[in-house]
Amino acid sequence: MEESSSLMNNFDGELAHHETQLSPVDDVEKARPSTNTRPRRWIHSRLLQRNTLVWALSLALGISILFYTWDALAVSQRALRMLSAKQQEDDPYSDSVREQNTTTKIGVKPPDVTVVGIVFFGRRQYVDILDCYLQRNLALNGGYLDEVHFLSHNSKPEDIDWVQGLIDKTLGYKYVETEGHYGTVWKQHASEPNTLYIKIDDDITYIHDDAIPRMVHTLIDHPESYAVSANVINSPEGHWLHYHTNAIVPYLPEPHEPDFPLTPERTSWRPSKIPEYPQVSIPDHFDMNMAPPRDHHRWLPLSRNSKNLHRTPIHAAAYEWEGIGVTSWSLAAQQHASLLSNIEDGTLNRYYFGDETGVWNMQNYRYSINFLALWGSTVRASEISSKDELDIAVKNPERLARPLLIDSHALVAHFSFGPQQNQLLKTDFLDRYRSYANEMVCQAENQKVPF
C-alpha cells in the first residue's frame, strides 16, 4: 500500500509540474486539464487520418459530379440535335428548303475572266425551262455568264424560229449557226484562248445556283486540270455514285390510274404533294424492261430503307459509261424523283463525293459531258472528232496528262439520253421541273407553260 501510495503521489506531482509549464495565452486548449491520459500524438494522428479521409471523399465526389455534368451536357446536346433534325423533318418548308436555290454564290466573278455559256441547241421544250436558269446566271443579273451562245446543230426550223424570238428579247443571248460534226463546232465556236466556256446540253432542266460559280473557281484553282464537269443527275456513272452516297430515294411508277385526271397545269414539283406507293402492290424486284404504264404517269415514294431501295431500278446501277445507265428510262426517272425529294428535304449534300472540297478526279475514265467548264486554249490544244465526249473526257486528258475533274457540289439535272427520251416524256417529270423553275427561278414576267 505504501508503495502504491508513493507512485500515485509521484504521478500527481509530475502532472502538476506539467500543467504549470503551459501558457493559457499560447495554447488555451492545452492549458485545460485533461482527463485523457493517452499520449496526445495519437490524437493528432487520428485527426490527420480523419481529415485525409474527408478530403479523399470530397475529391471523389467532385470528380463524380464533374463526369455526371459532362455526360448530362453531352446528352442534352444530342437531344437538341435530334430535336432540330426532327423539326426539319416535320417542316418540309424550312428555311434550308426555301432557300436551297437562292444560296449566296461562292466568291465573286473574276473581273478579268470572260465566261461564255454555249448551249448545243435543238429542242425548245427543254430550253424553255433552261432559259430561266441561264438568265439567272447572266453577269448582268449578278451571275457569272457574260454571254450565252446558242449553237444550232441539226435543229428543226420551228425550234430555230422559237429560239431566235427568245434571243431577240434577251440581252446577253446570241444565236450561232454551226456546220460540220461536233469536233468542228468546238474548234470554231469555243476556242478563244482566254475565254472560259461552260458547255451546256439543251435538256438541262435544273442548275443549282452554286453550280456555275463553283465550276469557274474550281477550274481556276486547278490549272493542272483539263476540264471541270458538274455533278450530273442522270449520267451513266452518276447512277452508281449517287446510289452509294445515299442520295437515291425508293420510288416506283404509280401502279394504277389515279382517281382524278393529272394535267401539267395541276402538277406540283413537291414530292410531299403526292401519295406514297401502296404497300400491297410493292414488287420484290423491279422489271428493268418495264414500259411506262401510261402517259403523264407519276412516280410514288416508298418508305426509305434498304429493302425498299433494292426493289427499285437503282439496284441495277453500274459504274460504267455505257449500257443500262444510258438506255434505262426507269433509272433516269428514279434519279429525277430523288433529286426533287432531296431539294424539298434540304439534303442535297447527299450527292457530294470526292476530296474535302468536293473534287473528284476521273483518272481518265469516261464521264458524260452534259455540263462542262474548260478554257478555249484547252480546246485549241485538243484533238476533237465527231465523238467529242470520248475525246474530251478520256483521250485528250490522257494525251495532255491533264485530268478531267468533277465538282460534286455543282449539281445539275440532265433530262434524258436519246434511248430514254420517249419513255421519260410519258412521266410527269418535265412538268415538275417546269413547276419548280416557275416557283423558284423564273421571273414573274417569264413564267413557263407546257408546249
CSV table of C-alpha atoms in Angstrom, one decimal:
chain,number,residue,atom,x,y,z
A,1,MET,CA,0.0,0.0,0.0
A,2,GLU,CA,2.8,2.4,0.9
A,3,GLU,CA,4.5,1.6,-2.4
A,4,SER,CA,1.3,2.2,-4.3
A,5,SER,CA,0.6,5.5,-2.5
A,6,SER,CA,4.1,6.7,-3.3
A,7,LEU,CA,3.6,6.0,-7.0
A,8,MET,CA,0.4,7.9,-7.1
A,9,ASN,CA,1.9,10.9,-5.3
A,10,ASN,CA,4.8,11.0,-7.8
A,11,PHE,CA,2.4,10.9,-10.8
A,12,ASP,CA,0.3,13.7,-9.3
A,13,GLY,CA,3.4,15.7,-8.8
A,14,GLU,CA,4.6,15.3,-12.4
A,15,LEU,CA,1.1,16.2,-13.7
A,16,ALA,CA,1.0,19.4,-11.6
A,17,HIS,CA,4.5,20.3,-12.8
A,18,HIS,CA,3.5,19.7,-16.5
A,19,GLU,CA,0.4,21.9,-16.2
A,20,THR,CA,2.4,24.8,-14.7
A,21,GLN,CA,4.6,24.9,-17.8
A,22,LEU,CA,1.7,25.6,-20.3
A,23,SER,CA,0.6,29.1,-21.2
A,24,PRO,CA,-3.2,29.7,-21.4
A,25,VAL,CA,-2.4,32.5,-23.8
A,26,ASP,CA,-0.3,30.5,-26.2
A,27,ASP,CA,-2.5,27.4,-26.1
A,28,VAL,CA,-5.8,27.6,-24.3
A,29,GLU,CA,-6.8,24.1,-25.2
A,30,LYS,CA,-3.6,22.6,-24.0
A,31,ALA,CA,-3.8,24.6,-20.7
A,32,ARG,CA,-7.0,23.0,-19.8
A,33,PRO,CA,-6.9,19.9,-17.5
A,34,SER,CA,-7.4,16.8,-19.5
A,35,THR,CA,-9.0,13.6,-18.3
A,36,ASN,CA,-7.5,11.7,-21.2
A,37,THR,CA,-4.2,10.1,-20.1
A,38,ARG,CA,-3.4,8.7,-23.6
A,39,PRO,CA,-0.5,10.4,-25.5
A,40,ARG,CA,-1.6,13.5,-27.5
A,41,ARG,CA,0.4,12.3,-30.6
A,42,TRP,CA,-2.2,9.6,-31.0
A,43,ILE,CA,-4.9,12.3,-31.0
A,44,HIS,CA,-3.1,14.3,-33.7
A,45,SER,CA,-2.7,11.2,-35.8
A,46,ARG,CA,-6.4,10.4,-35.6
A,47,LEU,CA,-7.3,13.9,-36.7
A,48,LEU,CA,-4.9,13.8,-39.6
A,49,GLN,CA,-6.4,10.5,-40.7
A,50,ARG,CA,-9.9,11.8,-40.4
A,51,ASN,CA,-9.0,15.0,-42.5
A,52,THR,CA,-7.3,12.9,-45.2
A,53,LEU,CA,-10.4,10.7,-45.5
A,54,VAL,CA,-12.7,13.7,-45.7
A,55,TRP,CA,-10.5,15.3,-48.5
A,56,ALA,CA,-10.4,12.0,-50.4
A,57,LEU,CA,-14.2,11.6,-50.2
A,58,SER,CA,-14.7,15.2,-51.3
A,59,LEU,CA,-12.3,14.8,-54.2
A,60,ALA,CA,-14.0,11.6,-55.3
A,61,LEU,CA,-17.4,13.2,-55.0
A,62,GLY,CA,-16.2,16.3,-57.0
A,63,ILE,CA,-14.9,14.1,-59.8
A,64,SER,CA,-18.1,12.1,-59.9
A,65,ILE,CA,-20.2,15.3,-60.2
A,66,LEU,CA,-17.9,16.6,-63.0
A,67,PHE,CA,-18.3,13.5,-65.1
A,68,TYR,CA,-22.0,13.4,-64.4
A,69,THR,CA,-22.4,17.0,-65.5
A,70,TRP,CA,-20.3,16.5,-68.6
A,71,ASP,CA,-22.3,13.4,-69.6
A,72,ALA,CA,-25.6,15.3,-69.0
A,73,LEU,CA,-24.4,18.2,-71.2
A,74,ALA,CA,-23.5,15.7,-74.0
A,75,VAL,CA,-26.9,14.0,-73.7
A,76,SER,CA,-28.6,17.5,-73.9
A,77,GLN,CA,-26.6,18.4,-77.0
A,78,ARG,CA,-27.5,15.1,-78.7
A,79,ALA,CA,-31.1,15.7,-77.8
A,80,LEU,CA,-31.1,19.2,-79.2
A,81,ARG,CA,-29.6,18.0,-82.4
A,82,MET,CA,-32.2,15.2,-82.7
A,83,LEU,CA,-34.9,17.8,-81.9
A,84,SER,CA,-33.6,20.1,-84.6
A,85,ALA,CA,-33.4,17.3,-87.1
A,86,LYS,CA,-37.0,16.2,-86.2
A,87,GLN,CA,-38.2,19.8,-86.6
A,88,GLN,CA,-36.7,20.0,-90.1
A,89,GLU,CA,-38.4,16.7,-91.0
A,90,ASP,CA,-41.7,17.9,-89.6
A,91,ASP,CA,-41.3,21.2,-91.5
A,92,PRO,CA,-40.6,20.4,-95.2
A,93,TYR,CA,-40.7,24.1,-96.0
A,94,SER,CA,-38.0,25.1,-93.6
A,95,ASP,CA,-35.6,27.9,-94.5
A,96,SER,CA,-33.0,25.5,-95.8
A,97,VAL,CA,-35.6,24.2,-98.3
A,98,ARG,CA,-37.0,27.5,-99.2
A,99,GLU,CA,-33.5,29.0,-99.9
A,100,GLN,CA,-31.8,26.0,-101.4
A,101,ASN,CA,-31.7,27.6,-104.8
A,102,THR,CA,-31.2,31.1,-103.6
A,103,THR,CA,-28.0,30.5,-101.6
A,104,THR,CA,-25.2,33.1,-101.7
A,105,LYS,CA,-22.9,32.4,-104.6
A,106,ILE,CA,-19.4,31.4,-103.7
A,107,GLY,CA,-16.9,34.2,-104.2
A,108,VAL,CA,-17.2,36.9,-106.8
A,109,LYS,CA,-16.8,36.5,-110.5
A,110,PRO,CA,-13.2,37.1,-111.5
A,111,PRO,CA,-13.3,40.5,-113.3
A,112,ASP,CA,-10.5,39.6,-115.8
A,113,VAL,CA,-12.2,36.3,-116.9
A,114,THR,CA,-14.8,36.2,-119.7
A,115,VAL,CA,-17.2,33.3,-119.2
A,116,VAL,CA,-19.4,32.2,-122.1
A,117,GLY,CA,-22.2,29.6,-121.9
A,118,ILE,CA,-22.5,27.5,-125.1
A,119,VAL,CA,-25.8,25.6,-125.4
A,120,PHE,CA,-25.9,22.9,-128.0
A,121,PHE,CA,-29.4,23.8,-129.1
A,122,GLY,CA,-32.1,21.8,-130.8
A,123,ARG,CA,-35.2,21.2,-128.6
A,124,ARG,CA,-37.3,24.1,-127.4
A,125,GLN,CA,-39.4,22.2,-124.8
A,126,TYR,CA,-36.3,21.8,-122.7
A,127,VAL,CA,-34.6,25.1,-123.5
A,128,ASP,CA,-37.8,26.9,-122.4
A,129,ILE,CA,-37.1,25.7,-118.8
A,130,LEU,CA,-33.3,26.1,-119.2
A,131,ASP,CA,-33.9,29.8,-120.2
A,132,CYS,CA,-34.8,30.7,-116.6
A,133,TYR,CA,-31.6,29.3,-115.2
A,134,LEU,CA,-29.5,30.9,-117.9
A,135,GLN,CA,-31.0,34.4,-117.3
A,136,ARG,CA,-30.5,33.9,-113.6
A,137,ASN,CA,-26.8,33.2,-114.2
A,138,LEU,CA,-26.1,36.1,-116.6
A,139,ALA,CA,-23.5,38.5,-115.4
A,140,LEU,CA,-25.8,41.4,-115.9
A,141,ASN,CA,-28.1,39.8,-113.4
A,142,GLY,CA,-25.4,39.1,-110.9
A,143,GLY,CA,-24.2,35.8,-112.2
A,144,TYR,CA,-21.1,34.6,-114.0
A,145,LEU,CA,-22.1,34.2,-117.7
A,146,ASP,CA,-21.1,37.2,-119.7
A,147,GLU,CA,-22.9,35.8,-122.8
A,148,VAL,CA,-24.9,32.7,-123.8
A,149,HIS,CA,-24.4,31.4,-127.3
A,150,PHE,CA,-27.0,29.0,-128.7
A,151,LEU,CA,-25.2,26.8,-131.2
A,152,SER,CA,-27.8,25.5,-133.6
A,153,HIS,CA,-26.9,21.9,-134.6
A,154,ASN,CA,-29.4,19.8,-136.7
A,155,SER,CA,-32.2,21.9,-135.3
A,156,LYS,CA,-35.8,21.9,-136.7
A,157,PRO,CA,-37.0,25.1,-138.4
A,158,GLU,CA,-39.7,25.7,-135.8
A,159,ASP,CA,-37.2,25.3,-133.0
A,160,ILE,CA,-34.8,27.8,-134.7
A,161,ASP,CA,-37.6,30.3,-135.1
A,162,TRP,CA,-38.5,29.9,-131.4
A,163,VAL,CA,-35.0,30.4,-130.1
A,164,GLN,CA,-34.4,33.4,-132.3
A,165,GLY,CA,-37.5,35.0,-130.8
A,166,LEU,CA,-36.1,34.3,-127.3
A,167,ILE,CA,-32.7,35.8,-128.3
A,168,ASP,CA,-34.3,38.9,-129.7
A,169,LYS,CA,-35.8,39.8,-126.4
A,170,THR,CA,-33.0,38.7,-124.1
A,171,LEU,CA,-29.8,40.8,-123.6
A,172,GLY,CA,-26.8,38.6,-123.4
A,173,TYR,CA,-28.1,35.8,-125.7
A,174,LYS,CA,-26.6,35.1,-129.1
A,175,TYR,CA,-27.6,32.7,-132.0
A,176,VAL,CA,-24.8,30.9,-133.8
A,177,GLU,CA,-25.3,28.7,-136.9
A,178,THR,CA,-22.9,25.8,-137.0
A,179,GLU,CA,-21.7,23.3,-139.6
A,180,GLY,CA,-19.9,20.0,-139.5
A,181,HIS,CA,-19.5,17.5,-136.7
A,182,TYR,CA,-19.2,18.2,-133.0
A,183,GLY,CA,-15.4,18.5,-133.1
A,184,THR,CA,-15.7,21.2,-135.8
A,185,VAL,CA,-18.2,23.0,-133.7
A,186,TRP,CA,-15.9,23.0,-130.7
A,187,LYS,CA,-12.9,24.3,-132.7
A,188,GLN,CA,-14.9,27.0,-134.5
A,189,HIS,CA,-17.0,28.3,-131.6
A,190,ALA,CA,-15.3,27.5,-128.3
A,191,SER,CA,-11.6,28.2,-128.8
A,192,GLU,CA,-10.9,31.8,-127.8
A,193,PRO,CA,-7.7,31.2,-125.6
A,194,ASN,CA,-8.6,33.5,-122.7
A,195,THR,CA,-12.3,32.6,-122.6
A,196,LEU,CA,-13.7,30.1,-120.1
A,197,TYR,CA,-16.6,28.2,-121.7
A,198,ILE,CA,-19.4,26.4,-119.9
A,199,LYS,CA,-20.8,23.7,-122.3
A,200,ILE,CA,-24.5,23.1,-121.6
A,201,ASP,CA,-26.8,20.5,-123.1
A,202,ASP,CA,-30.1,21.8,-124.2
A,203,ASP,CA,-32.0,19.4,-121.9
A,204,ILE,CA,-30.5,20.6,-118.6
A,205,THR,CA,-33.6,21.1,-116.5
A,206,TYR,CA,-32.1,22.1,-113.2
A,207,ILE,CA,-29.0,24.1,-112.3
A,208,HIS,CA,-28.1,24.8,-108.6
A,209,ASP,CA,-27.2,28.5,-108.0
A,210,ASP,CA,-23.7,27.4,-106.9
A,211,ALA,CA,-23.0,25.2,-109.9
A,212,ILE,CA,-21.6,27.6,-112.4
A,213,PRO,CA,-19.6,29.7,-109.9
A,214,ARG,CA,-18.1,26.6,-108.3
A,215,MET,CA,-17.1,25.2,-111.7
A,216,VAL,CA,-15.4,28.5,-112.7
A,217,HIS,CA,-13.5,28.7,-109.4
A,218,THR,CA,-12.5,25.1,-109.4
A,219,LEU,CA,-11.2,25.3,-113.0
A,220,ILE,CA,-9.1,28.4,-112.0
A,221,ASP,CA,-7.9,26.8,-108.8
A,222,HIS,CA,-6.8,23.7,-110.6
A,223,PRO,CA,-4.7,24.9,-113.6
A,224,GLU,CA,-3.5,21.3,-114.0
A,225,SER,CA,-6.9,20.1,-114.9
A,226,TYR,CA,-8.2,19.6,-118.5
A,227,ALA,CA,-11.8,20.5,-117.7
A,228,VAL,CA,-14.3,20.5,-114.8
A,229,SER,CA,-17.7,18.8,-115.0
A,230,ALA,CA,-20.7,19.4,-112.9
A,231,ASN,CA,-22.2,16.6,-110.8
A,232,VAL,CA,-24.8,15.5,-113.3
A,233,ILE,CA,-28.1,13.9,-112.2
A,234,ASN,CA,-28.9,11.2,-114.8
A,235,SER,CA,-25.4,10.4,-116.1
A,236,PRO,CA,-24.3,6.8,-116.6
A,237,GLU,CA,-21.6,6.8,-113.9
A,238,GLY,CA,-23.7,9.1,-111.7
A,239,HIS,CA,-26.4,6.5,-111.1
A,240,TRP,CA,-23.9,4.3,-109.2
A,241,LEU,CA,-22.1,7.2,-107.5
A,242,HIS,CA,-25.4,8.7,-106.2
A,243,TYR,CA,-26.6,5.2,-105.1
A,244,HIS,CA,-23.5,4.8,-102.9
A,245,THR,CA,-23.6,8.3,-101.5
A,246,ASN,CA,-27.2,7.6,-100.2
A,247,ALA,CA,-28.8,10.2,-102.4
A,248,ILE,CA,-31.3,7.9,-104.1
A,249,VAL,CA,-34.8,7.6,-102.7
A,250,PRO,CA,-37.0,4.5,-103.2
A,251,TYR,CA,-39.5,5.3,-106.0
A,252,LEU,CA,-41.7,3.2,-108.3
A,253,PRO,CA,-44.1,4.2,-111.1
A,254,GLU,CA,-47.7,4.5,-109.9
A,255,PRO,CA,-49.3,1.1,-110.5
A,256,HIS,CA,-52.9,2.3,-111.0
A,257,GLU,CA,-54.6,5.1,-112.7
A,258,PRO,CA,-55.4,7.9,-110.2
A,259,ASP,CA,-59.0,8.8,-109.4
A,260,PHE,CA,-58.6,12.3,-110.8
A,261,PRO,CA,-57.1,13.5,-114.1
A,262,LEU,CA,-53.4,14.6,-114.0
A,263,THR,CA,-52.7,17.6,-116.1
A,264,PRO,CA,-49.5,19.6,-116.5
A,265,GLU,CA,-51.1,22.7,-115.0
A,266,ARG,CA,-52.0,20.8,-111.8
A,267,THR,CA,-48.6,19.2,-111.4
A,268,SER,CA,-46.5,20.3,-108.4
A,269,TRP,CA,-42.8,19.7,-108.2
A,270,ARG,CA,-43.1,18.9,-104.5
A,271,PRO,CA,-42.9,15.2,-103.6
A,272,SER,CA,-44.9,15.9,-100.4
A,273,LYS,CA,-47.9,16.6,-102.6
A,274,ILE,CA,-48.1,13.1,-104.0
A,275,PRO,CA,-49.2,9.9,-102.1
A,276,GLU,CA,-46.9,7.1,-101.1
A,277,TYR,CA,-46.7,3.9,-103.1
A,278,PRO,CA,-49.4,1.4,-102.0
A,279,GLN,CA,-47.9,-1.2,-99.7
A,280,VAL,CA,-49.9,-4.1,-101.1
A,281,SER,CA,-48.5,-3.5,-104.6
A,282,ILE,CA,-44.7,-3.4,-103.9
A,283,PRO,CA,-43.0,-5.9,-106.1
A,284,ASP,CA,-40.0,-7.9,-104.8
A,285,HIS,CA,-37.9,-6.9,-107.9
A,286,PHE,CA,-38.4,-4.2,-110.4
A,287,ASP,CA,-38.6,-5.3,-114.1
A,288,MET,CA,-35.9,-3.2,-115.9
A,289,ASN,CA,-37.7,-4.0,-119.2
A,290,MET,CA,-41.0,-2.5,-118.0
A,291,ALA,CA,-42.5,0.1,-120.3
A,292,PRO,CA,-44.1,3.3,-119.0
A,293,PRO,CA,-47.6,2.4,-117.7
A,294,ARG,CA,-49.4,5.4,-119.2
A,295,ASP,CA,-48.8,9.0,-120.4
A,296,HIS,CA,-48.0,11.6,-117.8
A,297,HIS,CA,-47.8,9.0,-115.0
A,298,ARG,CA,-46.3,9.7,-111.6
A,299,TRP,CA,-43.6,8.0,-109.6
A,300,LEU,CA,-44.5,7.4,-106.0
A,301,PRO,CA,-42.2,7.2,-102.9
A,302,LEU,CA,-41.8,4.1,-100.7
A,303,SER,CA,-40.6,4.2,-97.1
A,304,ARG,CA,-36.9,5.0,-97.1
A,305,ASN,CA,-35.0,1.8,-96.2
A,306,SER,CA,-32.5,-0.6,-97.8
A,307,LYS,CA,-35.1,-3.3,-98.5
A,308,ASN,CA,-37.3,-1.0,-100.5
A,309,LEU,CA,-34.4,0.6,-102.3
A,310,HIS,CA,-33.3,-2.8,-103.6
A,311,ARG,CA,-36.8,-3.2,-105.0
A,312,THR,CA,-36.4,-0.2,-107.3
A,313,PRO,CA,-34.5,0.4,-110.6
A,314,ILE,CA,-31.4,1.8,-108.8
A,315,HIS,CA,-30.4,-1.7,-107.8
A,316,ALA,CA,-29.2,-2.2,-111.5
A,317,ALA,CA,-26.8,0.8,-111.4
A,318,ALA,CA,-23.2,0.1,-112.5
A,319,TYR,CA,-20.1,2.3,-112.7
A,320,GLU,CA,-19.8,2.4,-116.5
A,321,TRP,CA,-20.2,5.0,-119.2
A,322,GLU,CA,-22.5,3.0,-121.4
A,323,GLY,CA,-25.1,0.3,-121.2
A,324,ILE,CA,-28.1,0.5,-118.8
A,325,GLY,CA,-27.1,3.9,-117.5
A,326,VAL,CA,-27.7,5.4,-120.9
A,327,THR,CA,-30.6,3.2,-122.1
A,328,SER,CA,-32.8,2.8,-119.0
A,329,TRP,CA,-35.6,5.3,-118.7
A,330,SER,CA,-36.6,4.0,-115.2
A,331,LEU,CA,-33.1,4.6,-113.8
A,332,ALA,CA,-33.4,8.2,-115.1
A,333,ALA,CA,-36.9,8.6,-113.6
A,334,GLN,CA,-35.8,7.5,-110.2
A,335,GLN,CA,-32.9,9.9,-110.4
A,336,HIS,CA,-35.2,12.8,-111.2
A,337,ALA,CA,-37.6,11.8,-108.4
A,338,SER,CA,-34.8,11.5,-105.9
A,339,LEU,CA,-33.4,15.0,-106.8
A,340,LEU,CA,-36.8,16.6,-106.2
A,341,SER,CA,-37.1,14.8,-102.9
A,342,ASN,CA,-33.6,15.9,-101.8
A,343,ILE,CA,-34.4,19.5,-102.9
A,344,GLU,CA,-37.6,19.6,-100.8
A,345,ASP,CA,-35.9,17.8,-97.8
A,346,GLY,CA,-32.9,20.1,-97.9
A,347,THR,CA,-30.5,17.1,-98.3
A,348,LEU,CA,-28.6,17.9,-101.5
A,349,ASN,CA,-25.4,17.2,-99.6
A,350,ARG,CA,-26.2,13.5,-100.1
A,351,TYR,CA,-24.8,13.9,-103.6
A,352,TYR,CA,-21.4,15.1,-102.6
A,353,PHE,CA,-18.3,13.0,-103.0
A,354,GLY,CA,-14.5,13.4,-103.7
A,355,ASP,CA,-11.9,15.2,-101.6
A,356,GLU,CA,-12.5,17.7,-98.8
A,357,THR,CA,-13.5,20.4,-101.4
A,358,GLY,CA,-15.9,18.0,-103.3
A,359,VAL,CA,-13.5,17.5,-106.2
A,360,TRP,CA,-13.2,14.0,-107.8
A,361,ASN,CA,-10.5,13.1,-110.3
A,362,MET,CA,-11.9,10.8,-113.1
A,363,GLN,CA,-8.4,9.3,-113.7
A,364,ASN,CA,-9.0,9.2,-117.5
A,365,TYR,CA,-12.3,7.3,-117.1
A,366,ARG,CA,-15.1,8.4,-119.2
A,367,TYR,CA,-17.8,10.8,-117.9
A,368,SER,CA,-20.7,12.4,-119.7
A,369,ILE,CA,-20.0,16.0,-120.8
A,370,ASN,CA,-23.6,17.3,-120.4
A,371,PHE,CA,-22.3,20.3,-118.3
A,372,LEU,CA,-18.6,21.1,-118.6
A,373,ALA,CA,-16.2,24.0,-118.0
A,374,LEU,CA,-13.0,24.4,-119.9
A,375,TRP,CA,-10.7,27.1,-121.4
A,376,GLY,CA,-10.7,28.0,-125.0
A,377,SER,CA,-6.9,27.4,-125.0
A,378,THR,CA,-7.6,23.8,-123.9
A,379,VAL,CA,-9.9,23.3,-126.9
A,380,ARG,CA,-7.2,24.6,-129.2
A,381,ALA,CA,-4.7,22.1,-127.8
A,382,SER,CA,-7.1,19.3,-128.1
A,383,GLU,CA,-7.9,16.8,-130.9
A,384,ILE,CA,-11.7,16.5,-131.1
A,385,SER,CA,-13.6,14.4,-133.6
A,386,SER,CA,-17.2,13.7,-134.1
A,387,LYS,CA,-17.0,11.5,-130.9
A,388,ASP,CA,-16.5,14.6,-128.8
A,389,GLU,CA,-17.3,13.1,-125.5
A,390,LEU,CA,-14.8,10.3,-125.8
A,391,ASP,CA,-12.1,12.8,-126.9
A,392,ILE,CA,-12.9,15.4,-124.2
A,393,ALA,CA,-13.4,13.0,-121.3
A,394,VAL,CA,-10.7,10.4,-122.0
A,395,LYS,CA,-8.3,10.8,-124.9
A,396,ASN,CA,-7.2,14.4,-124.6
A,397,PRO,CA,-6.9,14.3,-120.8
A,398,GLU,CA,-4.7,11.2,-121.2
A,399,ARG,CA,-2.7,12.7,-124.1
A,400,LEU,CA,-2.1,16.0,-122.4
A,401,ALA,CA,-1.7,14.5,-118.9
A,402,ARG,CA,-4.4,16.8,-117.5
A,403,PRO,CA,-7.3,15.2,-115.6
A,404,LEU,CA,-11.0,15.7,-116.0
A,405,LEU,CA,-12.4,16.7,-112.6
A,406,ILE,CA,-15.9,16.6,-111.2
A,407,ASP,CA,-17.0,19.3,-108.8
A,408,SER,CA,-19.6,17.2,-106.9
A,409,HIS,CA,-21.1,20.3,-105.2
A,410,ALA,CA,-22.0,21.7,-108.7
A,411,LEU,CA,-25.4,20.0,-109.1
A,412,VAL,CA,-27.4,20.0,-112.4
A,413,ALA,CA,-30.1,17.7,-113.8
A,414,HIS,CA,-29.8,16.2,-117.3
A,415,PHE,CA,-33.3,15.1,-118.5
A,416,SER,CA,-32.5,12.3,-120.9
A,417,PHE,CA,-30.2,10.4,-123.3
A,418,GLY,CA,-31.6,9.5,-126.7
A,419,PRO,CA,-32.8,6.0,-125.7
A,420,GLN,CA,-34.5,7.3,-122.6
A,421,GLN,CA,-36.3,10.3,-124.1
A,422,ASN,CA,-39.6,8.9,-125.4
A,423,GLN,CA,-40.3,6.9,-122.3
A,424,LEU,CA,-39.4,9.8,-119.9
A,425,LEU,CA,-41.7,12.1,-121.8
A,426,LYS,CA,-44.5,9.8,-120.6
A,427,THR,CA,-43.8,10.7,-117.0
A,428,ASP,CA,-44.6,14.0,-115.3
A,429,PHE,CA,-41.0,15.0,-114.6
A,430,LEU,CA,-40.7,17.6,-117.3
A,431,ASP,CA,-43.8,19.3,-115.9
A,432,ARG,CA,-42.4,19.1,-112.4
A,433,TYR,CA,-39.1,20.7,-113.4
A,434,ARG,CA,-41.1,23.5,-115.1
A,435,SER,CA,-43.2,23.8,-111.9
A,436,TYR,CA,-40.0,24.1,-109.8
A,437,ALA,CA,-38.5,26.7,-112.2
A,438,ASN,CA,-41.6,28.8,-112.2
A,439,GLU,CA,-41.7,28.9,-108.4
A,440,MET,CA,-38.0,29.2,-107.6
A,441,VAL,CA,-36.1,30.6,-110.6
A,442,CYS,CA,-38.2,32.2,-113.3
A,443,GLN,CA,-39.1,35.9,-113.1
A,444,ALA,CA,-42.7,36.8,-112.8
A,445,GLU,CA,-42.9,38.0,-116.4
A,446,ASN,CA,-41.1,34.9,-117.6
A,447,GLN,CA,-43.4,32.1,-116.3
A,448,LYS,CA,-43.4,29.0,-118.4
A,449,VAL,CA,-46.3,26.9,-119.7
A,450,PRO,CA,-46.3,23.5,-121.4
A,451,PHE,CA,-45.9,23.4,-125.2
